[in-house]
Short mmCIF file of C-alpha atoms in Angstrom, two decimals:
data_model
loop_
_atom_site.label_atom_id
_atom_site.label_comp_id
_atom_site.label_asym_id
_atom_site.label_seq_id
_atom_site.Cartn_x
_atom_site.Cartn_y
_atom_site.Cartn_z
CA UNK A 267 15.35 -13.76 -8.39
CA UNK A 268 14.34 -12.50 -11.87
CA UNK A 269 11.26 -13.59 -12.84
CA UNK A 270 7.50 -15.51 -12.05
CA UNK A 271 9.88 -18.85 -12.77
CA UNK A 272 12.00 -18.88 -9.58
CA UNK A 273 10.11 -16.77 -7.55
CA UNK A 274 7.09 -19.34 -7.60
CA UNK A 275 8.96 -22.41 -6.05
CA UNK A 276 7.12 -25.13 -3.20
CA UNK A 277 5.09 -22.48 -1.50
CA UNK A 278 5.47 -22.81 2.53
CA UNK A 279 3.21 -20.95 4.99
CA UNK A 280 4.48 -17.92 6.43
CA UNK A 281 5.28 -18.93 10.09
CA UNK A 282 4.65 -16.46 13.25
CA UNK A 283 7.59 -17.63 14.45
CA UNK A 284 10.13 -16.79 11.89
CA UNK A 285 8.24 -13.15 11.39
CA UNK A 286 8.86 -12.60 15.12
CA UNK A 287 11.47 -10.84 15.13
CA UNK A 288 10.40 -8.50 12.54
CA UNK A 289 7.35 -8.25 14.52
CA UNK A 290 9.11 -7.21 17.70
CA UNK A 291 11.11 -4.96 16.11
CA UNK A 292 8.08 -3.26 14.61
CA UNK A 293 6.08 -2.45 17.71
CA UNK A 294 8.86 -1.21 19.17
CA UNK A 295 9.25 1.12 16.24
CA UNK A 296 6.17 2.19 16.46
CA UNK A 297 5.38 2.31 20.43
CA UNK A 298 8.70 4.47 20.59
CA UNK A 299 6.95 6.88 17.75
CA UNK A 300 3.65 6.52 20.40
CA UNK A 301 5.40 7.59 22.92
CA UNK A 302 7.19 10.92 21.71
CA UNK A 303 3.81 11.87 20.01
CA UNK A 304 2.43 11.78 23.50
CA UNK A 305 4.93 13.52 25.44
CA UNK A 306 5.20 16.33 21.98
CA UNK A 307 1.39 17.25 21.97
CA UNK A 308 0.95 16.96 25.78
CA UNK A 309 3.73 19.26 26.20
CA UNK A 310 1.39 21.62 23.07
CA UNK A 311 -1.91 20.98 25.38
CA UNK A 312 -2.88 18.76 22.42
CA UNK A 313 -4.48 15.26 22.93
CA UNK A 314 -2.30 12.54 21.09
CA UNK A 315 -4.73 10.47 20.94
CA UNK A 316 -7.38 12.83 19.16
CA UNK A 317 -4.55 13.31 16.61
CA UNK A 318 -4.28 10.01 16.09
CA UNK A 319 -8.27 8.92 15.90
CA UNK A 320 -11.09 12.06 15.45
CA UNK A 321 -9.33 14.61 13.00
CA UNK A 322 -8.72 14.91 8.94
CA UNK A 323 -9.42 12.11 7.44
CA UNK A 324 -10.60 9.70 10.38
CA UNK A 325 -13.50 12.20 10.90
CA UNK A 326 -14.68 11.18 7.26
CA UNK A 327 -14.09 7.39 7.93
CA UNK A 328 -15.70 7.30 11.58
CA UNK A 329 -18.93 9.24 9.92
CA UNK A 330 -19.12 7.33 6.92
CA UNK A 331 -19.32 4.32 9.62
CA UNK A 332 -21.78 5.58 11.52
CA UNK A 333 -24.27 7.46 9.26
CA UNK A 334 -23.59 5.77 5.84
CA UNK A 335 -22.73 7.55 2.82
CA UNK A 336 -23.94 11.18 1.55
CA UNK A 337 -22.58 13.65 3.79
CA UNK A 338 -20.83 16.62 2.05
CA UNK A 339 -19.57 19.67 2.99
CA UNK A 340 -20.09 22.65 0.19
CA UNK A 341 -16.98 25.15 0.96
CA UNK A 342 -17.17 29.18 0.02
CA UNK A 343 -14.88 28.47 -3.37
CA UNK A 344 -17.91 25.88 -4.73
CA UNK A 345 -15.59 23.06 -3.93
CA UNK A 346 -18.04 19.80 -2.81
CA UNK A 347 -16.07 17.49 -0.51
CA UNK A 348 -18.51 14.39 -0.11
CA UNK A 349 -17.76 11.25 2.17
CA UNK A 350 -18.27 9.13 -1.11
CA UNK A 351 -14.35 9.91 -1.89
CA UNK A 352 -13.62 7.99 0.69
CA UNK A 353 -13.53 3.87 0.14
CA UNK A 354 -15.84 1.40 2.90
CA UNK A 355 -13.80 -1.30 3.44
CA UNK A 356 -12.37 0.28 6.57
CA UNK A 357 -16.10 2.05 7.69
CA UNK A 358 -17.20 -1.25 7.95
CA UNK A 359 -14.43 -3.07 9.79
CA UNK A 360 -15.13 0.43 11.78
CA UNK A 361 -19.01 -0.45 12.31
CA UNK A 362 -18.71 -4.37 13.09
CA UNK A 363 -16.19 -4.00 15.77
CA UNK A 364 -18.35 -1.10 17.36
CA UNK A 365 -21.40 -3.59 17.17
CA UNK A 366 -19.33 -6.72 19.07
CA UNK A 367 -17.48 -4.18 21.48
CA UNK A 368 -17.93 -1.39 23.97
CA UNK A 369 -15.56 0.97 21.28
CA UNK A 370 -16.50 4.19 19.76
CA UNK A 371 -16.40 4.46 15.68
CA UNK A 372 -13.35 6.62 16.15
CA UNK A 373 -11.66 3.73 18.69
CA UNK A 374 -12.47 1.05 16.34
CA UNK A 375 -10.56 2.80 13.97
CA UNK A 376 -7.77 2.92 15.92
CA UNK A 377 -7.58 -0.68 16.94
CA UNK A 378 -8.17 -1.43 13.23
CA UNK A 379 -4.93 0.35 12.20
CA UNK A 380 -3.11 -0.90 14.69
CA UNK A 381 -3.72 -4.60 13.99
CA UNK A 382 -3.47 -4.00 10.71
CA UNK A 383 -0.61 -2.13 10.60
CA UNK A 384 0.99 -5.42 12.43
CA UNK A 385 -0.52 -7.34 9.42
CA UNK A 386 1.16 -5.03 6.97
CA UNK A 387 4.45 -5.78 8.72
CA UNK A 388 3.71 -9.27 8.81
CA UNK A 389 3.47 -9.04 5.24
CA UNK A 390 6.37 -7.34 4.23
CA UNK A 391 8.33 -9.35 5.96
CA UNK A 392 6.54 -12.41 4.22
CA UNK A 393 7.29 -10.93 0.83
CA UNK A 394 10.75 -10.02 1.64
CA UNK A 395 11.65 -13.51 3.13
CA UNK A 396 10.33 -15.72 0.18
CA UNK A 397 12.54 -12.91 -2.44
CA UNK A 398 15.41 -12.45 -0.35
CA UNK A 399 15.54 -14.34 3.44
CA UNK A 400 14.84 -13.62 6.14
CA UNK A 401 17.44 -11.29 7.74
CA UNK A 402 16.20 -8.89 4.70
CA UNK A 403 12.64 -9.34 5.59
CA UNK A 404 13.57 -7.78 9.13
CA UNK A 405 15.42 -5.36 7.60
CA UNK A 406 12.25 -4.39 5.04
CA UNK A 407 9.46 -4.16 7.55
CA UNK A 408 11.68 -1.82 10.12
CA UNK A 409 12.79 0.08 6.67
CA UNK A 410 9.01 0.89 6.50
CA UNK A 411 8.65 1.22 10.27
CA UNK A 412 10.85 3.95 10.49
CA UNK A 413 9.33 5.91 7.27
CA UNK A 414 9.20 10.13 8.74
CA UNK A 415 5.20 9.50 7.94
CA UNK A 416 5.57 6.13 9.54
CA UNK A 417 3.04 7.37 12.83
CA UNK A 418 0.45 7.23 10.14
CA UNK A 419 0.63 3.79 10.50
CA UNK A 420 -0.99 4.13 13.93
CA UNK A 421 -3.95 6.45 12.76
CA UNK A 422 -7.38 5.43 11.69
CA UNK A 423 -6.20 6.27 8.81
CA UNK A 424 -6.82 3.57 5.77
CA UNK A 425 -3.15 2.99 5.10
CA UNK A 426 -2.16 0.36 6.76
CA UNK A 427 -5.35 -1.56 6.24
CA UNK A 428 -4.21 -1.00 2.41
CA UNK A 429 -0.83 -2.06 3.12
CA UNK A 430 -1.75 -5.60 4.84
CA UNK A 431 -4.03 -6.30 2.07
CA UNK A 432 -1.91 -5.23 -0.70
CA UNK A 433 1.29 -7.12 0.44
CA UNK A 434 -0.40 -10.23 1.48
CA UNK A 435 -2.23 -9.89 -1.96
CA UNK A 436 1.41 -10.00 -3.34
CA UNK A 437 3.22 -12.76 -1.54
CA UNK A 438 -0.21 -15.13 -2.24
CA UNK A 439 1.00 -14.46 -6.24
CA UNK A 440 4.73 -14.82 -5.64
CA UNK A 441 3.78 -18.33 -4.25
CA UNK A 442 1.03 -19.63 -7.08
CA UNK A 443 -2.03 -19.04 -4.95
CA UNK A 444 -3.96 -17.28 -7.32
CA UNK A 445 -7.64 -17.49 -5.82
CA UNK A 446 -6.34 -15.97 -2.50
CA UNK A 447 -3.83 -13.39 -4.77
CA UNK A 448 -7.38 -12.34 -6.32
CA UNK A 449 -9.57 -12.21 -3.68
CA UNK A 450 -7.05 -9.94 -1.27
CA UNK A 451 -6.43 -7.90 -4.55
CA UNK A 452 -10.27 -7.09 -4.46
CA UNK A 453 -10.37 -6.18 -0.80
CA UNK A 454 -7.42 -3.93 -1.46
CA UNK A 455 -9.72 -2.06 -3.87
CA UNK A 456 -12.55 -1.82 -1.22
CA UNK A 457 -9.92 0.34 0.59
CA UNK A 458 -8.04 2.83 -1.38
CA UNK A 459 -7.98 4.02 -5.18
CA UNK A 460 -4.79 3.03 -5.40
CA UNK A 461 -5.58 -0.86 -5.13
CA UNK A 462 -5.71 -0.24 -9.18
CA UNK A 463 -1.86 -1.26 -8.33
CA UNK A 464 -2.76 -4.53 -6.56
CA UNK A 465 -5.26 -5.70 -9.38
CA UNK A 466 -2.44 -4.38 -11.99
CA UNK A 467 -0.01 -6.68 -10.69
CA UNK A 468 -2.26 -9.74 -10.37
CA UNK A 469 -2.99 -9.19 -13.94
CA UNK A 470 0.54 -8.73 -15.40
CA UNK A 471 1.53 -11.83 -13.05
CA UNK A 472 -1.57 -13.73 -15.01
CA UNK A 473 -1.30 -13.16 -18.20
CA UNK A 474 2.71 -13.79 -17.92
CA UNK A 475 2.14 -17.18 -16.84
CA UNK A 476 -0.23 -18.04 -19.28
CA UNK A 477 2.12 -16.72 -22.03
CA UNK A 478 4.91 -18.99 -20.63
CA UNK A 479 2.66 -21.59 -20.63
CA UNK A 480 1.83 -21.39 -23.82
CA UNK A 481 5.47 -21.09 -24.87
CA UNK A 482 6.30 -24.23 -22.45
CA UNK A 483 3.40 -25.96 -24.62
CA UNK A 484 4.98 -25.26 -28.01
CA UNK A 485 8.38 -26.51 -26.39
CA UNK A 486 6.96 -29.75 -25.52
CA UNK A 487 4.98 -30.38 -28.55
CA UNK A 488 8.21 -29.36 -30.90
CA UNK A 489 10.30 -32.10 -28.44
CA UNK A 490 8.22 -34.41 -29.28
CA UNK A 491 7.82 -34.16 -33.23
CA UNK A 492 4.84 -32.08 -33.37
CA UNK A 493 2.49 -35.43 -32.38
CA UNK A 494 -1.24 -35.09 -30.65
CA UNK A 495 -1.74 -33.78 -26.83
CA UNK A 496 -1.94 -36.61 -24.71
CA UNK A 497 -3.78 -36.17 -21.34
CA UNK A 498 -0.46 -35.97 -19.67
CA UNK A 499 0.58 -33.28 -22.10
CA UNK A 500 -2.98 -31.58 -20.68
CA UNK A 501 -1.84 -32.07 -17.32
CA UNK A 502 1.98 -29.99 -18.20
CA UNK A 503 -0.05 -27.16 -19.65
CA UNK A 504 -2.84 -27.05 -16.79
CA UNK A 505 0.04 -26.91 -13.78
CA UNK A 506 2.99 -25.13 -15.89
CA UNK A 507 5.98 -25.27 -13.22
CA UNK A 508 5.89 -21.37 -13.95
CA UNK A 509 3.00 -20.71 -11.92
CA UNK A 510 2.59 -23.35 -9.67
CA UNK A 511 -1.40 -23.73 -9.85
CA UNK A 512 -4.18 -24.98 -12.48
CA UNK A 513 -5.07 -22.55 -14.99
CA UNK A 514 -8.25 -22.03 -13.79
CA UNK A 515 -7.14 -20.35 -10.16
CA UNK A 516 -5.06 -17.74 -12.24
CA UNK A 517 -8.05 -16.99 -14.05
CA UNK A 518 -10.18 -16.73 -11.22
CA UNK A 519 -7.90 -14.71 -9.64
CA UNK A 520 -7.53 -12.17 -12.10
CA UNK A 521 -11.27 -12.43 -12.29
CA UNK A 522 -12.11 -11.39 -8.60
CA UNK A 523 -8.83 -8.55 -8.29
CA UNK A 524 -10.93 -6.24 -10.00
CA UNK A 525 -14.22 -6.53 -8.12
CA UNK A 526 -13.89 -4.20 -5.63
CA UNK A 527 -12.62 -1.43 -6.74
CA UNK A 528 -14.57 -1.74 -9.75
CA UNK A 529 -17.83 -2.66 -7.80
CA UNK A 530 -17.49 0.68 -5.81
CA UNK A 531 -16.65 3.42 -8.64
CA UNK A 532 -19.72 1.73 -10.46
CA UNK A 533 -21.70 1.78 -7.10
CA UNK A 534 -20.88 5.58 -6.47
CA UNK A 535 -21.62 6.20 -10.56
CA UNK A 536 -25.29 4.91 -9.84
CA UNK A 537 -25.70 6.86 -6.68
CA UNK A 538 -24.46 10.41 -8.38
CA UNK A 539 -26.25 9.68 -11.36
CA UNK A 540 -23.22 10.41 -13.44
CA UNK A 541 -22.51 6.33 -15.03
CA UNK A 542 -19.47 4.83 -14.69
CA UNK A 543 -17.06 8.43 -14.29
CA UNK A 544 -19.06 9.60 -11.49
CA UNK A 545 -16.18 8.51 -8.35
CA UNK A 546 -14.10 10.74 -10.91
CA UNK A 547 -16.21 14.04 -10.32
CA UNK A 548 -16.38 13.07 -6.39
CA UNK A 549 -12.40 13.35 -6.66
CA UNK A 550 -12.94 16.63 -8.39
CA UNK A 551 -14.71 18.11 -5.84
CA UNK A 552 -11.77 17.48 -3.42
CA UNK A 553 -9.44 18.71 -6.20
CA UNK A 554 -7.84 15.45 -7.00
CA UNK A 555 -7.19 13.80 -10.19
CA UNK A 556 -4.21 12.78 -12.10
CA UNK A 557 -2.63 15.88 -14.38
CA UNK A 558 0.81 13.60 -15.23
CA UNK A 559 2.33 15.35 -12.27
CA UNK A 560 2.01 18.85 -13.94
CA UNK A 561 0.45 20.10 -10.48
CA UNK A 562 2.95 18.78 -8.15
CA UNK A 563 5.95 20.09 -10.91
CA UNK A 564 4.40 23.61 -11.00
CA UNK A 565 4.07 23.12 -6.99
CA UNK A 566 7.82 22.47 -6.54
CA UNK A 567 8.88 25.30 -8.89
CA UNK A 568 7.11 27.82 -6.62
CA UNK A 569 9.05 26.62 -3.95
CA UNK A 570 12.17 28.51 -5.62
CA UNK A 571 10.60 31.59 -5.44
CA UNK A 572 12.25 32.54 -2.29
CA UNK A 573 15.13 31.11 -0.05
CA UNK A 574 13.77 29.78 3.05
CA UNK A 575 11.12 27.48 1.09
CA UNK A 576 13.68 26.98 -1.77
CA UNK A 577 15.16 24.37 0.68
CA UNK A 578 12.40 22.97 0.89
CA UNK A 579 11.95 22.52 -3.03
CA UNK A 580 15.10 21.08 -2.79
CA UNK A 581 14.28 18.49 -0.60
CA UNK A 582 11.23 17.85 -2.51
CA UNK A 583 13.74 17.17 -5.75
CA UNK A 584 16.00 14.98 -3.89
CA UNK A 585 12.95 13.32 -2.50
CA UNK A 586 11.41 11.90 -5.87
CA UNK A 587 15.27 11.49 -7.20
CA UNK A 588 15.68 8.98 -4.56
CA UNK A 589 12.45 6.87 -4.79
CA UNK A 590 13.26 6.95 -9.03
CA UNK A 591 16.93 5.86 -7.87
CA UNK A 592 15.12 3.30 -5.55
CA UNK A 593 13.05 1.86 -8.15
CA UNK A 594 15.24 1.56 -10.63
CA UNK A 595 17.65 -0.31 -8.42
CA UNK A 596 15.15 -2.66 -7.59
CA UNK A 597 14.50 -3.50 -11.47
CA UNK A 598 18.40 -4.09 -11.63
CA UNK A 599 18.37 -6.22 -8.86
CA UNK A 600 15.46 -8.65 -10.67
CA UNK A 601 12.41 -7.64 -8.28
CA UNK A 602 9.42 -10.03 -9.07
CA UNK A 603 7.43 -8.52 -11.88
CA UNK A 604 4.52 -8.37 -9.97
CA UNK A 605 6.28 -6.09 -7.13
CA UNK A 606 7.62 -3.61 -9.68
CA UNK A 607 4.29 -3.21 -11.37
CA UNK A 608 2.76 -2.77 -8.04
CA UNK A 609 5.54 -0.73 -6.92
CA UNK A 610 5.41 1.29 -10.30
CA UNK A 611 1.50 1.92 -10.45
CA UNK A 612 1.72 3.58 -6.66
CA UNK A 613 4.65 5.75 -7.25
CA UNK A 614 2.79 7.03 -10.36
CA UNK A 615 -0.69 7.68 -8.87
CA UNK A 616 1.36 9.66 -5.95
CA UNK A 617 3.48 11.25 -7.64
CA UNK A 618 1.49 12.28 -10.83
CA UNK A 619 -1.94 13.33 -9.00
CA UNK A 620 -2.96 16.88 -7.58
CA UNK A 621 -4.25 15.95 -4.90
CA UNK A 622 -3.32 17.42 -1.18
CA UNK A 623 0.53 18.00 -2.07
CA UNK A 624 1.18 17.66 1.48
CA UNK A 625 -0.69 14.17 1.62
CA UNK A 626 2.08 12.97 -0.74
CA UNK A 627 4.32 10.96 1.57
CA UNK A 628 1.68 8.76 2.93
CA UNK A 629 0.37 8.12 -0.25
CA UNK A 630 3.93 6.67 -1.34
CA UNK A 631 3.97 4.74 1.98
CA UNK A 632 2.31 1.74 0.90
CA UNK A 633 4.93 1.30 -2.00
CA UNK A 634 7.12 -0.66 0.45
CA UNK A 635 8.89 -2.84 -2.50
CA UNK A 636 10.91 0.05 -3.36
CA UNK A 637 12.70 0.33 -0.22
CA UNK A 638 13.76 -3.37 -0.64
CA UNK A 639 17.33 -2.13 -1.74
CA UNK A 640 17.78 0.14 1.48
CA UNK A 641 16.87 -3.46 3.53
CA UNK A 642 19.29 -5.39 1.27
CA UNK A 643 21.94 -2.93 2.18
CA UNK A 644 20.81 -2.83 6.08
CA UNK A 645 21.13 -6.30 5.76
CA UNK A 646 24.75 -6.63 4.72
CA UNK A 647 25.67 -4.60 8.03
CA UNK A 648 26.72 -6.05 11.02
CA UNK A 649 24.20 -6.66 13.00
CA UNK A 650 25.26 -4.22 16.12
CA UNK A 651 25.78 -1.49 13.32
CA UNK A 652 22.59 -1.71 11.40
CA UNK A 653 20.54 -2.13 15.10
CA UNK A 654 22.56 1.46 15.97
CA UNK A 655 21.29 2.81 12.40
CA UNK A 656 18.14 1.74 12.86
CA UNK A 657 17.86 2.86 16.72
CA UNK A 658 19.07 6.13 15.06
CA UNK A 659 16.71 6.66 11.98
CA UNK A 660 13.96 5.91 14.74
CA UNK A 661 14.44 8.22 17.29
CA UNK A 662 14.70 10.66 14.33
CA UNK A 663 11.32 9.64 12.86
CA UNK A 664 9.76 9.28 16.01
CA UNK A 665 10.46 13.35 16.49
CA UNK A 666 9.53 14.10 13.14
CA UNK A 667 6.66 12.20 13.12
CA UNK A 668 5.02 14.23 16.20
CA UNK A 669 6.26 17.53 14.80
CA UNK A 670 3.86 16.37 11.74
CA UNK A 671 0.98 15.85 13.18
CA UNK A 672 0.60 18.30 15.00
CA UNK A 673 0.81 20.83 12.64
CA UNK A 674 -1.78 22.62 11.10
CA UNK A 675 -2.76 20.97 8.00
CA UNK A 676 -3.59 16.62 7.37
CA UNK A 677 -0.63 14.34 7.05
#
């Protein structure tokens, strides 16, 4: 598939049934990654579970739930961290399960993340299926199951929240249902920053069909010797083939994408008193902004400075050289527009802010579109050989993956 045209065909209803299997394969994924983090930081006097729910950035989250916003913490270097950084969508999913359940703030963030995280598979797998089958829709979400950062998926962390929303945001445009496309695009910006990439793909998906459209119009009207629009000429241009819905639901789609994201940075502009930049000088005071990846360049040059951490600049080179590789295999393979701009707009927020350098690889996590070509190839395998790969790749991660976090700094 190449293009909004074929990728829009008779929309059908994701079924639980066909995503089992992904499903299954999923939670096993990640209860085998539970598992080894257990037995790791047990074995370190460490709780797992405290890892997992009440440090970094679920502290910020479970506070923000339970107090509201404007805490901050004012370090010795003048630096200002302040929980308005951090987006509400998850705080409140947070506070309303703690008011209908006998949870902490800190265990409703962990159920959260793990039924979203299942919802994020779910939707992979949906998005995957209607571009390529099903047997590469498997292969996609356990791709993404067996990321090294993939235990982040299982922390009240707002990830995987961001992932569910972002991906069912996606397949709702890849099958003409624009009202739904917009509304999950706004949630997604009630989560993260980075749902700039969900509203940016909803828009280039819009504005795409309505230029076919009006190119289908001119088509028709030059078949048919430049006469009047009838009303069934009306009716061609309202429901173009090439989108699959009334004009109108595009347009309110791309109408609500934006609100949430945009609704918040305002919100936090008012409540600084700095207008419409003011979310921008809360990501100051955490260091973060986006420098064009200058940061994160100068960051992997002073890796070469010496051998042992030379390797590890190394990596770091063959690490971005791979996801470019990635993505630019996926635009030769005709992705969807709307997953390479989505795809496109989260590698380049990751990659090209100076934020946390060792953040990094959960940020790229939720850019699961560009390991679509690793799944294709998975795919093509036997399947007793790509099961052993994946078995493989998962006990690997799994060991990683507690190594990580329980190191000294945030994943």
């Amino acid at each position: 598939m190449t293009d909004l045209d074929t990728c829009v065909a008779p929309p059908r209803a994701p079924a639980l049934r066909r995503a089992a299997p992904a499903l299954l394969g999923y939670a096993a994924v990640r209860a085998l990654g539970l598992v080894v983090l257990a037995v790791w930081s047990g074995a370190r006097g460490k709780s797992a579970y405290t890892l997992l729910t009440a440090r970094w950035d679920s502290l910020w989250y479970s506070r923000v739930a339970e107090l509201g916003y404007g805490y901050e913490v004012r370090l010795p270097n003048g630096d200002v961290h302040s929980n308005l950084a951090f987006f509400p969508l998850l705080p409140w999913l947070e506070r309303l399960l703690h008011a209908v359940a006998p949870l902490s703030y800190a265990d409703a963030g962990f159920v959260v993340a793990l039924l979203a995280s299942l919802a994020a598979a779910w939707g992979i797998f949906a998005v995957a299926d209607h571009v390529y089958g099903p047997r590469v829709g498997v292969c996609a979400v356990l791709v993404w199951a067996v990321l090294p950062v993939g235990i982040v998926q299982s922390m009240a962390y707002s990830e995987s929240l961001f992932t569910a929303l972002a991906a069912w945001s996606l397949y709702a445009v890849l099958t003409g249902r624009w009202v739904s496309a917009g509304a999950l695009a706004a949630l997604a910006g009630l989560t993260r920053p980075v749902g700039l990439a969900v509203v940016a793909a909803v828009w280039v998906a819009g504005v795409v069909s309505f230029v076919r459209d009006r190119s289908a119009r001119g088509a028709h009207g030059a078949r048919n010797g430049e006469r009047a629009p009838t009303p069934a000429d009306t009716t061609i241009a309202e429901r173009s083939p090439t989108t699959g819905a009334p004009a109108w639901r595009r347009a309110l789609g791309m109408l609500l994408a934006p609100l949430g994201a945009a609704g918040y940075v305002l919100w936090v502009g008012h409540r600084t008193g700095k207008g419409p930049l003011g979310y921008l000088d809360v990501q100051a005071g955490w260091r973060n902004g986006f420098d064009g990846g200058y940061a994160f360049a100068r960051f992997v040059i002073d890796k070469f400075t010496s051998f042992p951490s030379a390797l590890a600049g190394a990596g770091l080179i063959i690490g971005v050289a791979l996801l470019i590789w990635l993505y630019v295999t996926g635009v030769r393979q005709g992705q969807p527009v709307p997953l390479l701009v989505y795809t496109g707009v989260v590698l380049a927020l990751a990659l090209c802010a100076s934020s946390y350098f060792g953040s990094k690889p959960r940020l790229l996590m939720p850019a699961f579109p560009v390991l679509f070509p690793l799944a294709r190839a998975l795919a093509r395998l036997r399947t007793s050989r790509s099961a052993l790969v994946t078995v493989g790749v998962a006990v690997a991660t799994a060991v990683y993956g507690a190594f990580w976090l329980n190191g000294s700094g945030p994943p």
